[in-house]
C-alpha positions as MATLAB code, in Angstrom:
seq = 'XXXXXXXXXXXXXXXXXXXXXXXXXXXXXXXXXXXXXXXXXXXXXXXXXXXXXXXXXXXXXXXXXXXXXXXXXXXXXXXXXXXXXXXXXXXXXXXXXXXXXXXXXXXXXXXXXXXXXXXXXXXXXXXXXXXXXXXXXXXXXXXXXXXXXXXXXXXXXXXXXXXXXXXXXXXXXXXXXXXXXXXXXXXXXXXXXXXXXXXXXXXXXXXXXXXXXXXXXXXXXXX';
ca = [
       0.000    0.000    0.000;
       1.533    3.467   -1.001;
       1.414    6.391    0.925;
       1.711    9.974   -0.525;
       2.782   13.129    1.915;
       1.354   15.911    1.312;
       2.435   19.270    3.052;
       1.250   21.778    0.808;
      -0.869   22.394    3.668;
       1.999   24.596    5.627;
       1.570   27.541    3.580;
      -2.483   27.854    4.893;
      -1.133   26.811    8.445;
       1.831   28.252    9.104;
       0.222   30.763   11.302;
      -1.251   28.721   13.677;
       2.248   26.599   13.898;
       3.771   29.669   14.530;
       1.725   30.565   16.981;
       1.468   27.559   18.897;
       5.663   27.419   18.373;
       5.290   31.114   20.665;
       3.312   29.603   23.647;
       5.200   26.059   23.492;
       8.517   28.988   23.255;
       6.470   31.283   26.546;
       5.719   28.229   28.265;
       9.536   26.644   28.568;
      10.367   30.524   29.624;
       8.378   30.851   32.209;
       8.318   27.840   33.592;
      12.251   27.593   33.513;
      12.922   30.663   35.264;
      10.305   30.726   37.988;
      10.839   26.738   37.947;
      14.568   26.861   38.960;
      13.950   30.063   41.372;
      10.821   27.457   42.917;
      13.630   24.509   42.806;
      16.324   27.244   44.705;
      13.639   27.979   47.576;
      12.758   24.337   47.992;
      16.492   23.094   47.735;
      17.424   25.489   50.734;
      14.596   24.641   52.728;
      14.983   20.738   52.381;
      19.087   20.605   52.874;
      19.483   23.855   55.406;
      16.105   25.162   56.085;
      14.432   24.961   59.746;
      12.764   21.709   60.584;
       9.610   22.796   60.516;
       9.675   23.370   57.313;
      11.604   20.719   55.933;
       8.343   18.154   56.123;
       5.816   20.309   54.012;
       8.673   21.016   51.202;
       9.262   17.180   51.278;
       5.421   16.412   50.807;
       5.194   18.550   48.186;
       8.284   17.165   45.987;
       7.403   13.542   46.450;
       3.606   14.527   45.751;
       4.752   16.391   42.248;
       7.693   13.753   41.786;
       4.877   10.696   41.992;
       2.081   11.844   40.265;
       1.350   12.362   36.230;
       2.125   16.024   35.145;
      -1.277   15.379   33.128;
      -2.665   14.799   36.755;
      -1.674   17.981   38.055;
      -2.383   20.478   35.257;
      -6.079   18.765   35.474;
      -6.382   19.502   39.130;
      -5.214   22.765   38.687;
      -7.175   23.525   34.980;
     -10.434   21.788   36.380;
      -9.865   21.439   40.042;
      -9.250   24.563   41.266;
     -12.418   26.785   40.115;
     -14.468   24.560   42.558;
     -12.354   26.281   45.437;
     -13.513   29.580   43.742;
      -9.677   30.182   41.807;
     -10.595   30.698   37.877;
      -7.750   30.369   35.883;
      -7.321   30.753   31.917;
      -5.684   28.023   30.121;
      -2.354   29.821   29.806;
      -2.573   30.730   32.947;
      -3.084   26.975   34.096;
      -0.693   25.625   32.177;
       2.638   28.406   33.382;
       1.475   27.459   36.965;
       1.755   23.587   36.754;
       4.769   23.766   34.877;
       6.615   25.892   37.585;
       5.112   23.600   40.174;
       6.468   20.890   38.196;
       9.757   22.026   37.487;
      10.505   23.075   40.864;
       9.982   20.135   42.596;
      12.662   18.663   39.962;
      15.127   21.247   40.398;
      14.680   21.180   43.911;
      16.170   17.100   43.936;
      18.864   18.023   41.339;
      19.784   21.332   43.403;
      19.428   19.586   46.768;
      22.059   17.129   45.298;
      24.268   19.625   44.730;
      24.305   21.114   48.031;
      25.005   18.586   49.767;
      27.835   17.557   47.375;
      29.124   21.249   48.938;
      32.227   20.543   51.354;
      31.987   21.516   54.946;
      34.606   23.879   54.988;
      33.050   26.390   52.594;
      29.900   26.340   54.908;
      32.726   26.654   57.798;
      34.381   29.648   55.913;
      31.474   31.486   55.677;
      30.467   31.229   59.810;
      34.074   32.119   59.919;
      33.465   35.989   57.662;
      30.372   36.058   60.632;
      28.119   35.453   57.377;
      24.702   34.059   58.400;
      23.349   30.623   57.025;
      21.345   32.573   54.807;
      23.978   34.574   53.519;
      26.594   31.489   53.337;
      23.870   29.917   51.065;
      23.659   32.483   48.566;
      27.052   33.370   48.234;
      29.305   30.367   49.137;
      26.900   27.461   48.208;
      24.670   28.683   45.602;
      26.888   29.329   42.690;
      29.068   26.276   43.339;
      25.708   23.497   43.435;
      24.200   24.798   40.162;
      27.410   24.442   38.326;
      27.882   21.254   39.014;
      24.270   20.480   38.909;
      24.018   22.539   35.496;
      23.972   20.165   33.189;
      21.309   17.772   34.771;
      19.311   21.007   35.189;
      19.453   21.703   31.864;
      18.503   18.010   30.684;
      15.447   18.702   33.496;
      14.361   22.035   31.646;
      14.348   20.419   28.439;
      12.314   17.326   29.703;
       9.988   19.782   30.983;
       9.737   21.587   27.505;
       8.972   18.261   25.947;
       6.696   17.163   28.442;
       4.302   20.605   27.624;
       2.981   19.236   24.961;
      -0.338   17.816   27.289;
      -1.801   21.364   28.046;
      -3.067   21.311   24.564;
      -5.574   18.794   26.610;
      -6.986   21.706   28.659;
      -7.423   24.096   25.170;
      -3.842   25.583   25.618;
      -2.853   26.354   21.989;
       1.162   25.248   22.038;
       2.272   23.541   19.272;
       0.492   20.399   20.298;
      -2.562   21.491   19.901;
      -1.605   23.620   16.465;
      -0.758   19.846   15.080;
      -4.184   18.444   16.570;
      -6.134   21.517   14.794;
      -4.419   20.978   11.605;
      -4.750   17.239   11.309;
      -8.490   17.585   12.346;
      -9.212   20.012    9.670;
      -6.545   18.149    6.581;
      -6.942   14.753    7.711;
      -3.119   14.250    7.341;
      -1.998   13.327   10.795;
       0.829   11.626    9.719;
       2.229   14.890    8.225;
       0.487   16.887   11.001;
       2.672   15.341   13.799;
       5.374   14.632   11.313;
       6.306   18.502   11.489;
       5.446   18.779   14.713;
       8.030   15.966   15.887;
      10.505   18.143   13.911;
       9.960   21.359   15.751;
       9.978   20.125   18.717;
      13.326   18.205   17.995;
      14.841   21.822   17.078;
      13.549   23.407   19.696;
      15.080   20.668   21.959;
      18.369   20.797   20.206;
      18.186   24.429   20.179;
      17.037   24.942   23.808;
      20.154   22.798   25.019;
      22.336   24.834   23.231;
      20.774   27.809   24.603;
      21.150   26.635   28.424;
      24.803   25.170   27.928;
      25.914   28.961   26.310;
      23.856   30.603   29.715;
      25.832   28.333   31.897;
      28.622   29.183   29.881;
      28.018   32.752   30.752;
      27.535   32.336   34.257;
      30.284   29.979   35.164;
      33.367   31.354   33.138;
      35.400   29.350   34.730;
      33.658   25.808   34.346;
      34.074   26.981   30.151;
      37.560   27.296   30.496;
      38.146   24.260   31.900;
];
């Protein structure tokens, strides 16, 4: 049985791709940022936080860690407004990737920290710096690059994974693919492109992290 492609389509579509390629492209963005900044809280609080603390942060990473991303952006899409919270399908989506990507970060960061040798944390009661302060500039810098490049892999994961919010009406690039194919009936070219732009964007959005990483840890380049 032959099989002929057909993508003469793109021209009459190539808005909505685009489109869908912005939000996929606002969606990594702000989840990665807020995401890591989430993960940096959490990884504090779990390896030098106060005790009382240390439980609830706990709950909630092995809660996100253990449960279907699909799961969560549901609860938050459908499960929410019966508490009274409305929340537009962008708006949905940002939220349960940052939750998501900052319980992540927080085990990859947390990993890193404690990888940290006790005399730095020693050095810094020694300059009279507080815990606080050792943290953010004695330990901080230090765990993320060596943690960088798992954080990275995490972020891209992450980017990959945001292809479900198409399920709650989100219009990534998912759900640009699902529009087209409903209204061609060429799925196999629909999600043939799509597969490719989210391979480039992958490829692309490595690249991007490894040349921020470069940027922030000179040294780590040089060596």
């Amino acid at each position: 049985m032959s099989y002929h492609f057909e993508f003469n389509w793109l021209l009459q579509y190539y808005p909505q791709i685009v489109k869908g390629i912005g939000i996929t492209l606002q969606l990594i963005l702000i989840g990665a940022v807020l995401g890591i900044a989430l993960g940096i809280a959490c990884a504090w609080a779990r390896a030098l936080g106060p005790a009382w603390l240390k439980p609830f942060v706990a709950a909630y990473v092995e809660l996100i860690r253990n449960t279907p991303f699909l799961i969560q952006l549901f609860f938050i899409f459908f499960g929410l407004p019966s508490l009274g919270l409305q929340l537009g399908e962008l708006q949905a989506a940002n939220i349960a990737m940052v939750v998501n990507l900052g319980a992540y970060s927080c085990e990859i960061i947390r990993a890193g920290i404690q990888s940290t040798p006790k005399g730095q944390f020693e050095a810094g009661a020694s300059l009279a710096m507080t815990p606080f302060e050792t943290f953010r500039h004695v330990v901080l810098v230090p765990s993320l690059q060596r943690i960088w490049p798992a954080l990275s892999s995490q972020v891209v994961i992450v980017m990959l994974g945001s292809s479900v919010v198409s399920q709650i009406a989100a219009e990534d690039l998912t759900f640009a693919a699902n529009f087209i194919q409903s209204r061609t009936f060429r799925a196999f070219e629909a999600y043939m492109v799509s597969t490719a732009i989210y391979l480039i964007l992958a490829i692309l959005l490595r690249q991007v992290l490894g040349a921020v990483g470069g940027f922030i840890f000179p040294r780590r380049t040089a060596q």
